[in-house]
Short mmCIF file of C-alpha atoms and ligand atoms in Angstrom, two decimals:
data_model
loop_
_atom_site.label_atom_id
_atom_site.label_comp_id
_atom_site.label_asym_id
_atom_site.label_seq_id
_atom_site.Cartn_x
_atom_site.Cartn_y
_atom_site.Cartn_z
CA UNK K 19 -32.52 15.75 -0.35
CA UNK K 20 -35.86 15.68 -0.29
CA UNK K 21 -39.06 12.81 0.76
CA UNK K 22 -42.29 14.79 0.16
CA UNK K 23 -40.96 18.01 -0.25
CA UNK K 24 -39.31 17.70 3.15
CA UNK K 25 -35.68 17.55 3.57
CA UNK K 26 -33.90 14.56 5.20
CA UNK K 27 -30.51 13.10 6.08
CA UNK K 28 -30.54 9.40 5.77
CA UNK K 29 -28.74 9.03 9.46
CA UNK K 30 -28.94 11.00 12.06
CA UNK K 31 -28.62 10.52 15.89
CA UNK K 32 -30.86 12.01 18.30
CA UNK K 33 -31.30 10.97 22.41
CA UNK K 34 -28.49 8.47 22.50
CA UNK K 35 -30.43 7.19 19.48
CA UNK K 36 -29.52 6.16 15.60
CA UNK K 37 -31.90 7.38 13.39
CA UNK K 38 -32.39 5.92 10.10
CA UNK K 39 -34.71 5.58 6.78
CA UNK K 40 -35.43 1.91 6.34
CA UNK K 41 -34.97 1.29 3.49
CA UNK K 42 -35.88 -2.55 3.28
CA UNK K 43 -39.65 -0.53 3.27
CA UNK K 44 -38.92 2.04 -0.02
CA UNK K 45 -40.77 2.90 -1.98
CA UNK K 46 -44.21 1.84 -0.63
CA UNK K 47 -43.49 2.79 3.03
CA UNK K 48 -41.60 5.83 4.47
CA UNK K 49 -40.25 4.27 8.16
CA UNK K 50 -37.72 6.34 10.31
CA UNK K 51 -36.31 3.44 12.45
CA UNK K 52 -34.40 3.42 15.81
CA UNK K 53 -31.05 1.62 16.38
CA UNK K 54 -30.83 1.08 20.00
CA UNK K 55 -27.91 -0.99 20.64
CA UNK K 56 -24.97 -1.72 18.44
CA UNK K 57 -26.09 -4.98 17.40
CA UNK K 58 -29.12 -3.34 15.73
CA UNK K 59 -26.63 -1.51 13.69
CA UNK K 60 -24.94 -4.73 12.62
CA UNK K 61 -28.53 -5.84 11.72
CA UNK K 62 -29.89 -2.75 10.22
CA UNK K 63 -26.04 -3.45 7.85
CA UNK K 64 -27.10 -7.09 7.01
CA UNK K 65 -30.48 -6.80 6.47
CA UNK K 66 -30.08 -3.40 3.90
CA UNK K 67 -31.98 -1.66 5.89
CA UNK K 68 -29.42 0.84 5.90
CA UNK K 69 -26.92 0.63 2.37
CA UNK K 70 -24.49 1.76 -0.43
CA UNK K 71 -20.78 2.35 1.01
CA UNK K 72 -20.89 5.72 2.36
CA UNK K 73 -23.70 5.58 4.35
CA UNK K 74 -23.25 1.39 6.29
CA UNK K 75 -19.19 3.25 6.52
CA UNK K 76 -21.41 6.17 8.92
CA UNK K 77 -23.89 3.66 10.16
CA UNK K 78 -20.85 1.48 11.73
CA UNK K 79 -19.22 5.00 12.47
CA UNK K 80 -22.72 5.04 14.93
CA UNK K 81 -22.36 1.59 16.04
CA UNK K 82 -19.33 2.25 18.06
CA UNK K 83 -21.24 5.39 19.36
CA UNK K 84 -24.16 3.33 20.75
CA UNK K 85 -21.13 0.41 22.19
CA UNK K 86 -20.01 2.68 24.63
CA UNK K 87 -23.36 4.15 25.48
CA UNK K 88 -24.39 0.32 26.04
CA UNK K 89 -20.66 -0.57 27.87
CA UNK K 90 -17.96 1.73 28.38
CA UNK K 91 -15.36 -1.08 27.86
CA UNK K 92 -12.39 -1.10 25.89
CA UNK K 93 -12.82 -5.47 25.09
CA UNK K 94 -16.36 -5.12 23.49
CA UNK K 95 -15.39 -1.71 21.84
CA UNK K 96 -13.20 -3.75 19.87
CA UNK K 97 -15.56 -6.60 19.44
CA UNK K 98 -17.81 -4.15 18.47
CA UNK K 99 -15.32 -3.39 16.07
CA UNK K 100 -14.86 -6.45 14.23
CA UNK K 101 -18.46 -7.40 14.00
CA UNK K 102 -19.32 -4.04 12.69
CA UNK K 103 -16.32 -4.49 10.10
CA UNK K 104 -17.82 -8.19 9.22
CA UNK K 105 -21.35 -7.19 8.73
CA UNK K 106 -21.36 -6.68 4.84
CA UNK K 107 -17.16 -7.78 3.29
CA UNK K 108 -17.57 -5.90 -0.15
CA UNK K 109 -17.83 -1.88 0.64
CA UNK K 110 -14.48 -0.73 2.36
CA UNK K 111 -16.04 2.13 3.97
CA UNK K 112 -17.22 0.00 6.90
CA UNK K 113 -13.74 -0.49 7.47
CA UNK K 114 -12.60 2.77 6.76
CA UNK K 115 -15.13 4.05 8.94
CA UNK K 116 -14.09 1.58 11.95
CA UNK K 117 -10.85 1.95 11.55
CA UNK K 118 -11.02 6.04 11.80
CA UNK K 119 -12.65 5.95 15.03
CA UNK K 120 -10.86 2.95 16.36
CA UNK K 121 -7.58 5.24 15.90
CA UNK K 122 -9.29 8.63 17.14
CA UNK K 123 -10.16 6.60 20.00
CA UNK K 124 -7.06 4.94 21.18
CA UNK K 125 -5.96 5.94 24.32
CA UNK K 126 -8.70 8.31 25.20
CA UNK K 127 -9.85 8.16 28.95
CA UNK K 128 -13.42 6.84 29.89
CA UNK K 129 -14.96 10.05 30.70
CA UNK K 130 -13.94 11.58 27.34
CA UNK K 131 -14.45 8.39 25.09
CA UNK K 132 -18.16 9.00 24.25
CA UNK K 133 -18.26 12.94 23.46
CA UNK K 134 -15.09 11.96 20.97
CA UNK K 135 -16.63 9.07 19.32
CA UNK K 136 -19.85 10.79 18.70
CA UNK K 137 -17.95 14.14 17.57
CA UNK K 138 -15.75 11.67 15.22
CA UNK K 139 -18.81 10.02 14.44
CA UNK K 140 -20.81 13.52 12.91
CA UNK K 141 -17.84 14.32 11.30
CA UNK K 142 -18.27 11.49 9.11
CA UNK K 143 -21.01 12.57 7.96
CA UNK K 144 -20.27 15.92 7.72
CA UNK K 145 -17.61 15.13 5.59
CA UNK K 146 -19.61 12.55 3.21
CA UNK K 147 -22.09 15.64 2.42
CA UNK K 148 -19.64 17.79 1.96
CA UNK K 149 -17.43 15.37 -0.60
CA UNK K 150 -21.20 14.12 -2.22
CA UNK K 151 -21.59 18.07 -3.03
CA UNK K 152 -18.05 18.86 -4.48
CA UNK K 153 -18.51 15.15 -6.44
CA UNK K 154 -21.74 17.40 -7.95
CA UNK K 155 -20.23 19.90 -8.77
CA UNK K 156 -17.28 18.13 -10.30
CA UNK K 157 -19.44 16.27 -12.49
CA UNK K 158 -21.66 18.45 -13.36
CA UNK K 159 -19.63 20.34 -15.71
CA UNK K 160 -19.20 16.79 -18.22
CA UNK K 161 -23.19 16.87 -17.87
CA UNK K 162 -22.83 20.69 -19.23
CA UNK K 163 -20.87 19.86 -21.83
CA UNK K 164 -22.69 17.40 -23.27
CA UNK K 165 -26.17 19.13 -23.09
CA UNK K 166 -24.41 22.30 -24.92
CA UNK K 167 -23.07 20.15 -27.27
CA UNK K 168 -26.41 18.20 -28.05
CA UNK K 169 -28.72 21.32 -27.03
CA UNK K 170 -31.52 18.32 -26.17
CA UNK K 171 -31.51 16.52 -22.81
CA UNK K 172 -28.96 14.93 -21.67
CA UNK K 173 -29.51 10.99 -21.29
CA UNK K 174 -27.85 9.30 -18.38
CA UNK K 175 -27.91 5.48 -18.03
CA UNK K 176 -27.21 4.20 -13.47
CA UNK K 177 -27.27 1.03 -11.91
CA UNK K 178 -27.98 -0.21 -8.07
CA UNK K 179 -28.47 3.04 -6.09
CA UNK K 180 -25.18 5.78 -6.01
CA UNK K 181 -27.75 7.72 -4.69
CA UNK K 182 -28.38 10.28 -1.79
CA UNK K 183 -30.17 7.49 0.02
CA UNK K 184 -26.68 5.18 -0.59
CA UNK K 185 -25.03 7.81 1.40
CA UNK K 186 -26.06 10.73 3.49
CA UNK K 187 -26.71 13.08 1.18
CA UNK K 188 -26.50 14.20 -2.71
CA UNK K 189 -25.40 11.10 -3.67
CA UNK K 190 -22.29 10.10 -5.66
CA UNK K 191 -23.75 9.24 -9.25
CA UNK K 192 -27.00 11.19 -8.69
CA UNK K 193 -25.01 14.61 -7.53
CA UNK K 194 -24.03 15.56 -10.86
CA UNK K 195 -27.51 14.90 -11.98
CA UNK K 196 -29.15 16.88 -9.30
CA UNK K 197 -26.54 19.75 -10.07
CA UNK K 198 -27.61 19.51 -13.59
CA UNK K 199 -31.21 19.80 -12.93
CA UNK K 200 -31.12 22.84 -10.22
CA UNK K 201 -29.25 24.54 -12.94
CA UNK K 202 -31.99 23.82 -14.94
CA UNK K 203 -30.41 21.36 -17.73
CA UNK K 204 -32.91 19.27 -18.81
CA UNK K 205 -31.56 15.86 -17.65
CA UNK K 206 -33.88 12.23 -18.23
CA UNK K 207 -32.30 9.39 -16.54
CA UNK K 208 -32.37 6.05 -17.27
CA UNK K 209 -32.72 3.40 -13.91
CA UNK K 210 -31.78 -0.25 -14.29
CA UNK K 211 -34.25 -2.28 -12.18
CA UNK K 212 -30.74 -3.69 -10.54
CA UNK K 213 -32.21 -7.28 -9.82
CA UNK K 214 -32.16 -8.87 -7.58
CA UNK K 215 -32.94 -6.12 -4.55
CA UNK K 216 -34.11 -3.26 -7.06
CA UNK K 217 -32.25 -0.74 -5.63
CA UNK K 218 -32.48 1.53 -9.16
CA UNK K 219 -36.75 0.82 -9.39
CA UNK K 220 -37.06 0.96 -5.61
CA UNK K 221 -35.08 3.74 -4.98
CA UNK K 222 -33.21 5.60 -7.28
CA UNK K 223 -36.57 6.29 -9.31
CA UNK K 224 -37.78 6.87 -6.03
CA UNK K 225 -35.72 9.67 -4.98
CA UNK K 226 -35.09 11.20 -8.61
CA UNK K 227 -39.60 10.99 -8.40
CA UNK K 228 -39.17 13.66 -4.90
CA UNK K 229 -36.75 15.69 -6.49
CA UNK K 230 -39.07 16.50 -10.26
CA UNK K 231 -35.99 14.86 -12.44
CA UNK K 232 -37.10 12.82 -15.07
CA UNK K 233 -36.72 9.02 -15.15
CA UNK K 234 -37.61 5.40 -16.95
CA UNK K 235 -36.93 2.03 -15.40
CA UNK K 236 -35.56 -0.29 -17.58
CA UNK K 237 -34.81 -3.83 -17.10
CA UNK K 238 -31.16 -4.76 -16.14
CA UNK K 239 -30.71 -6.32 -19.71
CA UNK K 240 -31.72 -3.12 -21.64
CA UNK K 241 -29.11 -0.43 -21.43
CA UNK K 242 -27.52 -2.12 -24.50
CA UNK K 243 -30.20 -1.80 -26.73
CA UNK K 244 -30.88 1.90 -25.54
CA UNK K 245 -26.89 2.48 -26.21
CA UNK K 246 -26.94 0.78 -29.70
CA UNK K 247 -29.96 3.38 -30.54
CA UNK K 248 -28.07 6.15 -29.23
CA UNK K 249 -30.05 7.03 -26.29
CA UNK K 250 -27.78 7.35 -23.81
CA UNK K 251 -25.36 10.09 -23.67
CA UNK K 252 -23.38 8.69 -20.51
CA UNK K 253 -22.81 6.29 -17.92
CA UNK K 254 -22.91 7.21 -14.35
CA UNK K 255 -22.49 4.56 -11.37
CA UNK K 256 -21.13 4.44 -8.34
CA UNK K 257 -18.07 1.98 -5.90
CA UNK K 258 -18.55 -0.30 -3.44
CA UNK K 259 -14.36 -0.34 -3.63
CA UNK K 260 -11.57 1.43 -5.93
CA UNK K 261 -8.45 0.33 -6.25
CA UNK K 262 -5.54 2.07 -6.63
CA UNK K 263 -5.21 1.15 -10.28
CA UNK K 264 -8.56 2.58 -11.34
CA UNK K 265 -10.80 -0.86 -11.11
CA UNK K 266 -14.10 -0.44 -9.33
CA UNK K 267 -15.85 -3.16 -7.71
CA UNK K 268 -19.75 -2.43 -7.72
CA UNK K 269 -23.28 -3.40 -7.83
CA UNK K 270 -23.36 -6.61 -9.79
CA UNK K 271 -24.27 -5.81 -13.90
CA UNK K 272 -22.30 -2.87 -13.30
CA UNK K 273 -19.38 -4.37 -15.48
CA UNK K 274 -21.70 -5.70 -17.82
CA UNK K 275 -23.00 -2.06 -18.46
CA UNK K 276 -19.51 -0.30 -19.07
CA UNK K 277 -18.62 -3.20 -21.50
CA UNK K 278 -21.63 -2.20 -23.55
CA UNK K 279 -20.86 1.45 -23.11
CA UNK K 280 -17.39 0.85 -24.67
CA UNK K 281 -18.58 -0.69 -27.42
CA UNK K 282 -20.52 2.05 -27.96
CA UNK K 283 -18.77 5.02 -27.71
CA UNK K 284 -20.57 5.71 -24.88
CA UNK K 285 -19.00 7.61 -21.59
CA UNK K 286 -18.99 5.51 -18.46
CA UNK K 287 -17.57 7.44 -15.51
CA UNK K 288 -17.88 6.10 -11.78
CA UNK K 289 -18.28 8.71 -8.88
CA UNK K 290 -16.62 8.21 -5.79
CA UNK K 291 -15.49 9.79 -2.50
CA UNK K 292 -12.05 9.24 -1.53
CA UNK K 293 -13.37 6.78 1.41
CA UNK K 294 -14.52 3.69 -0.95
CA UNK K 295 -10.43 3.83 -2.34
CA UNK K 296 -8.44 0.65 -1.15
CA UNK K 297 -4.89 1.29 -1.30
CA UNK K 298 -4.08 -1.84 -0.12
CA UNK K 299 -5.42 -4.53 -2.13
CA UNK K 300 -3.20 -5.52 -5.50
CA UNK K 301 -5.48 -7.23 -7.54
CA UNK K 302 -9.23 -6.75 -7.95
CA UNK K 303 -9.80 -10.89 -7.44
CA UNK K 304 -8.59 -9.83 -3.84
CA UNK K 305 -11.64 -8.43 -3.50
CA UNK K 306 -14.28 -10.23 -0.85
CA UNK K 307 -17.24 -10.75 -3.43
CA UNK K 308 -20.71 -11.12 -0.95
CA UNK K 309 -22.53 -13.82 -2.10
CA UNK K 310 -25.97 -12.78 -0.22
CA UNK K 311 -28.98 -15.58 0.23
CA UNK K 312 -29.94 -17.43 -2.81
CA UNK K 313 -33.97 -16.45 -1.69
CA UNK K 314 -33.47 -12.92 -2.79
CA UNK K 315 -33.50 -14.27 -6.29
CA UNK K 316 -36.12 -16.85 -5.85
CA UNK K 317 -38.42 -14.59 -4.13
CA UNK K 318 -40.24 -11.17 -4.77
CA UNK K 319 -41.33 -8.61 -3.10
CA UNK K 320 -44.26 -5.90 -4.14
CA UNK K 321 -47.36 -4.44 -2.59
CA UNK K 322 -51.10 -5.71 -3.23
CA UNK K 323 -54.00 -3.85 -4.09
CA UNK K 324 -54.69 -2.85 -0.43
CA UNK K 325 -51.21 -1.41 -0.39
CA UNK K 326 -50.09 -4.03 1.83
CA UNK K 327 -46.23 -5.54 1.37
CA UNK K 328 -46.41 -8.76 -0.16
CA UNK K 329 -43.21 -11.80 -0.62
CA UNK K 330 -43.66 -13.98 -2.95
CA UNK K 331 -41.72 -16.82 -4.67
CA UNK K 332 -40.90 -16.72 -8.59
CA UNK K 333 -39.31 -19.87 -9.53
CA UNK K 334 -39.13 -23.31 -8.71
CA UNK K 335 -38.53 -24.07 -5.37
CA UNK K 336 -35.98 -27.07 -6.51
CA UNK K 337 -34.16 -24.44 -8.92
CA UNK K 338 -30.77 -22.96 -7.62
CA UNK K 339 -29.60 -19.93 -7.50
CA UNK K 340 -26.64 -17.88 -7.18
CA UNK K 341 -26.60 -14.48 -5.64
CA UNK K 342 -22.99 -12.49 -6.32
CA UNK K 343 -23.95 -8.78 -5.18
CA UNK K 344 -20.60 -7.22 -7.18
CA UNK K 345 -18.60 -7.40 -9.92
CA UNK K 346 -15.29 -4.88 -10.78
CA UNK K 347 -15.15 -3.40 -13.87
CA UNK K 348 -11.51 -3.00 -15.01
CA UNK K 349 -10.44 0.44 -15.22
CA UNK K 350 -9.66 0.66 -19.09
CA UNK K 351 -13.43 0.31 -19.56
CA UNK K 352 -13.70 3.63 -17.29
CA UNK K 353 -14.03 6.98 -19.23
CA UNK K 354 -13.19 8.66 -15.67
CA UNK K 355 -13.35 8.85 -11.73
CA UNK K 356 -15.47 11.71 -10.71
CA UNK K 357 -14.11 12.43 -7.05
CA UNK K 358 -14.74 15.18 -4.40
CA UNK K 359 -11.29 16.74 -5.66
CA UNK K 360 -11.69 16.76 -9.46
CA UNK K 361 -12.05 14.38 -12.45
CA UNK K 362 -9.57 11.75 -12.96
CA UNK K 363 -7.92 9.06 -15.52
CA UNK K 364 -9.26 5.71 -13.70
CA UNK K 365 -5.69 4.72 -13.47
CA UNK K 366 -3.05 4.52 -10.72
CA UNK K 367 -1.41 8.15 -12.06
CA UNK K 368 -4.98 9.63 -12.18
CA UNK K 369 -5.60 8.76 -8.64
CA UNK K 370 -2.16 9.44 -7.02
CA UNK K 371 -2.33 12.80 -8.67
CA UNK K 372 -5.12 13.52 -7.29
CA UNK K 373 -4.44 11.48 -3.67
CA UNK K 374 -0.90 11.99 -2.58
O1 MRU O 426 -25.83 -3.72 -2.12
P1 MRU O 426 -25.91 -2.23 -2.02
O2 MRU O 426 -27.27 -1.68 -2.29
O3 MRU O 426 -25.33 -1.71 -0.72
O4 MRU O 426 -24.96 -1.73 -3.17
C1 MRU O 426 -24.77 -0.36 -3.37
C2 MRU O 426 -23.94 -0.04 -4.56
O5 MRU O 426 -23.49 -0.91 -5.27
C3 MRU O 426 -23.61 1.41 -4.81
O6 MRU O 426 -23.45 1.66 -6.17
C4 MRU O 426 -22.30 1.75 -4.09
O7 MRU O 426 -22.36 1.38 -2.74
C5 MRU O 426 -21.97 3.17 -4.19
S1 MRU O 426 -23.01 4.16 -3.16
C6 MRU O 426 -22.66 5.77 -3.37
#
């Protein structure tokens, strides 16, 4: 999609280097950052520079790329491996991710090793864009129906960012809304702020800004009052982790969201590629909630009047905090899983009928 009218990837690799937007710096400062070494893509995971499942899944796909550049070595590949896999615990991309090029590259000689893993590596990616796109197109034809039906714009409420900059491009939430708006549906989207890293003011309003579709911040506690009024005509968010029975771990407020939405009457679907499924895990309190550091609650972050980035704190410095980063919404308060192969019942039928 596009940053200035130009169009970008979020990761790319280029000179036996990883290329990515950081996006600690959006929306006040466009940086295209370097990630030398494998460790800085552990760092560039932790730190958010690079996030959302899809793309920290392709950044740790890169990681092992850069390992063997740094030490063809079969110990610290798999080191490599695990630290990559424990940089963020929520999003099961990252191990999705490993664990595909951990199996394409078992038993592959030295001399091969790095032309695989960087092949494996693009294909990633390839495939993310590709599944983002059909996602789009999937869900745009709910979007359709709803504007022919109302024959006004279509309202859509998102949390956190399920945007193109959360993976490498479209987007899982936003693709149906893009798809919308280049078929020229008139689409107005509502962003919740998503406290505390403001990934929907920062930048989904960001990127909906480059791409001319319309769009209103709203605080985190607001989408109820906006549903009560009727001003939302659906729900789209994205997955940090599916499970097989249709409950979606996500951005934290996420659940709070689809409860309102239910009550309501109000669509809430949750777009997804088939990478952020877990087959594996039984039960959603299974799931590895991050709890991140307390000080990204306590402390803000915002540019001054000479445009310069500015931290500063917001509460008492004796106060604590607690900083839970997800929360899984239970899949009867899901209207339906938009996918890359078609819309499904957020249940373990829908899913399997769609996922052998
Ligand atoms: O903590 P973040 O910013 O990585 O969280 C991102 C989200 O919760 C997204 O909704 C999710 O990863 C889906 S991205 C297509």
């Amino acid at each position: 999609m596009k940053i200035e009218g130009k169009s970008y990837k979020t990761i790319w690799f280029e000179k036996n280097l990883v290329k990515i937007i950081d996006q600690t710096k959006l929306p006040h400062q466009f940086v295209i950052k370097d990630l030398k070494t494998m460790k800085d893509t552990v760092n560039a995971i932790k730190t958010m520079e690079v996030r959302g499942a899809p793309l920290i899944g392709a950044t740790a796909a890169y990681g092992l790329v850069l390992s063997i550049i740094e030490k063809n070595d079969l110990s610290f590949l798999k080191k490599s491996s695990e630290e990559l896999i424990a940089s963020r615990p929520t999003a099961i991309n990252l191990k999705w991710a490993v664990d595909r090029m951990m199996k394409k590259l078992s038993g592959i000689n030295d001399k091969d090793i790095l032309k695989i893993a960087l092949d494996e590596a693009k294909a990633i990616t390839e495939e993310d864009v590709k599944f983002c796109k059909n996602i789009g197109l999937n869900g745009l034809k709910i979007i359709e129906d709803i504007a022919i039906k109302k024959k006004d714009t279509v309202n859509i409420l998102t949390h956190c960012n399920a945007g193109w900059l959360a993976t490498i491009d479209w987007g899982t939430a936003t693709s149906p809304i893009y798809h919308a708006h280049q078929k020229g549906i008139k689409v107005h989207v509502w962003v919740d702020e998503t406290r505390p890293r403001n990934q929907g003011a920062n930048l989904t309003s960001y990127e909906l800004n480059e791409e001319g579709i319309s769009n209103t911040v709203i605080t985190d506690n607001a989408g109820g009052i906006l549903m009560q009024r009727g001003q939302v005509d659906m729900c789209i968010v994205g997955t940090d982790r599916t499970l097989y029975n249709g409950d979606v771990c996500n951005k934290i407020g996420t659940y709070l969201k689809a409860l309102s939405a239910k009550d309501n009457n109000v669509p809430f679907y949750v777009a997804l590629p088939s990478s952020t499924i877990d087959w594996s895990i039984k039960h959603h309190k299974q799931i590895p909630i991050e709890e991140r550091n307390s000080e990204e609650l306590s402390y803000i972050e915002g540019v001054d009047q000479n445009n310069e980035i500015r931290r500063v704190r917001i509460y008492p410095q004796k106060s604590k905090s607690l900083n839970l980063a997800f929360d899984v919404t239970p899949a009867k308060l899901v209207t339906g899983l938009i996918t890359e192969k078609g819309i499904c019942e957020a249940s373990e039928n829908g899913l399997r009928g769609l996922f052998k």
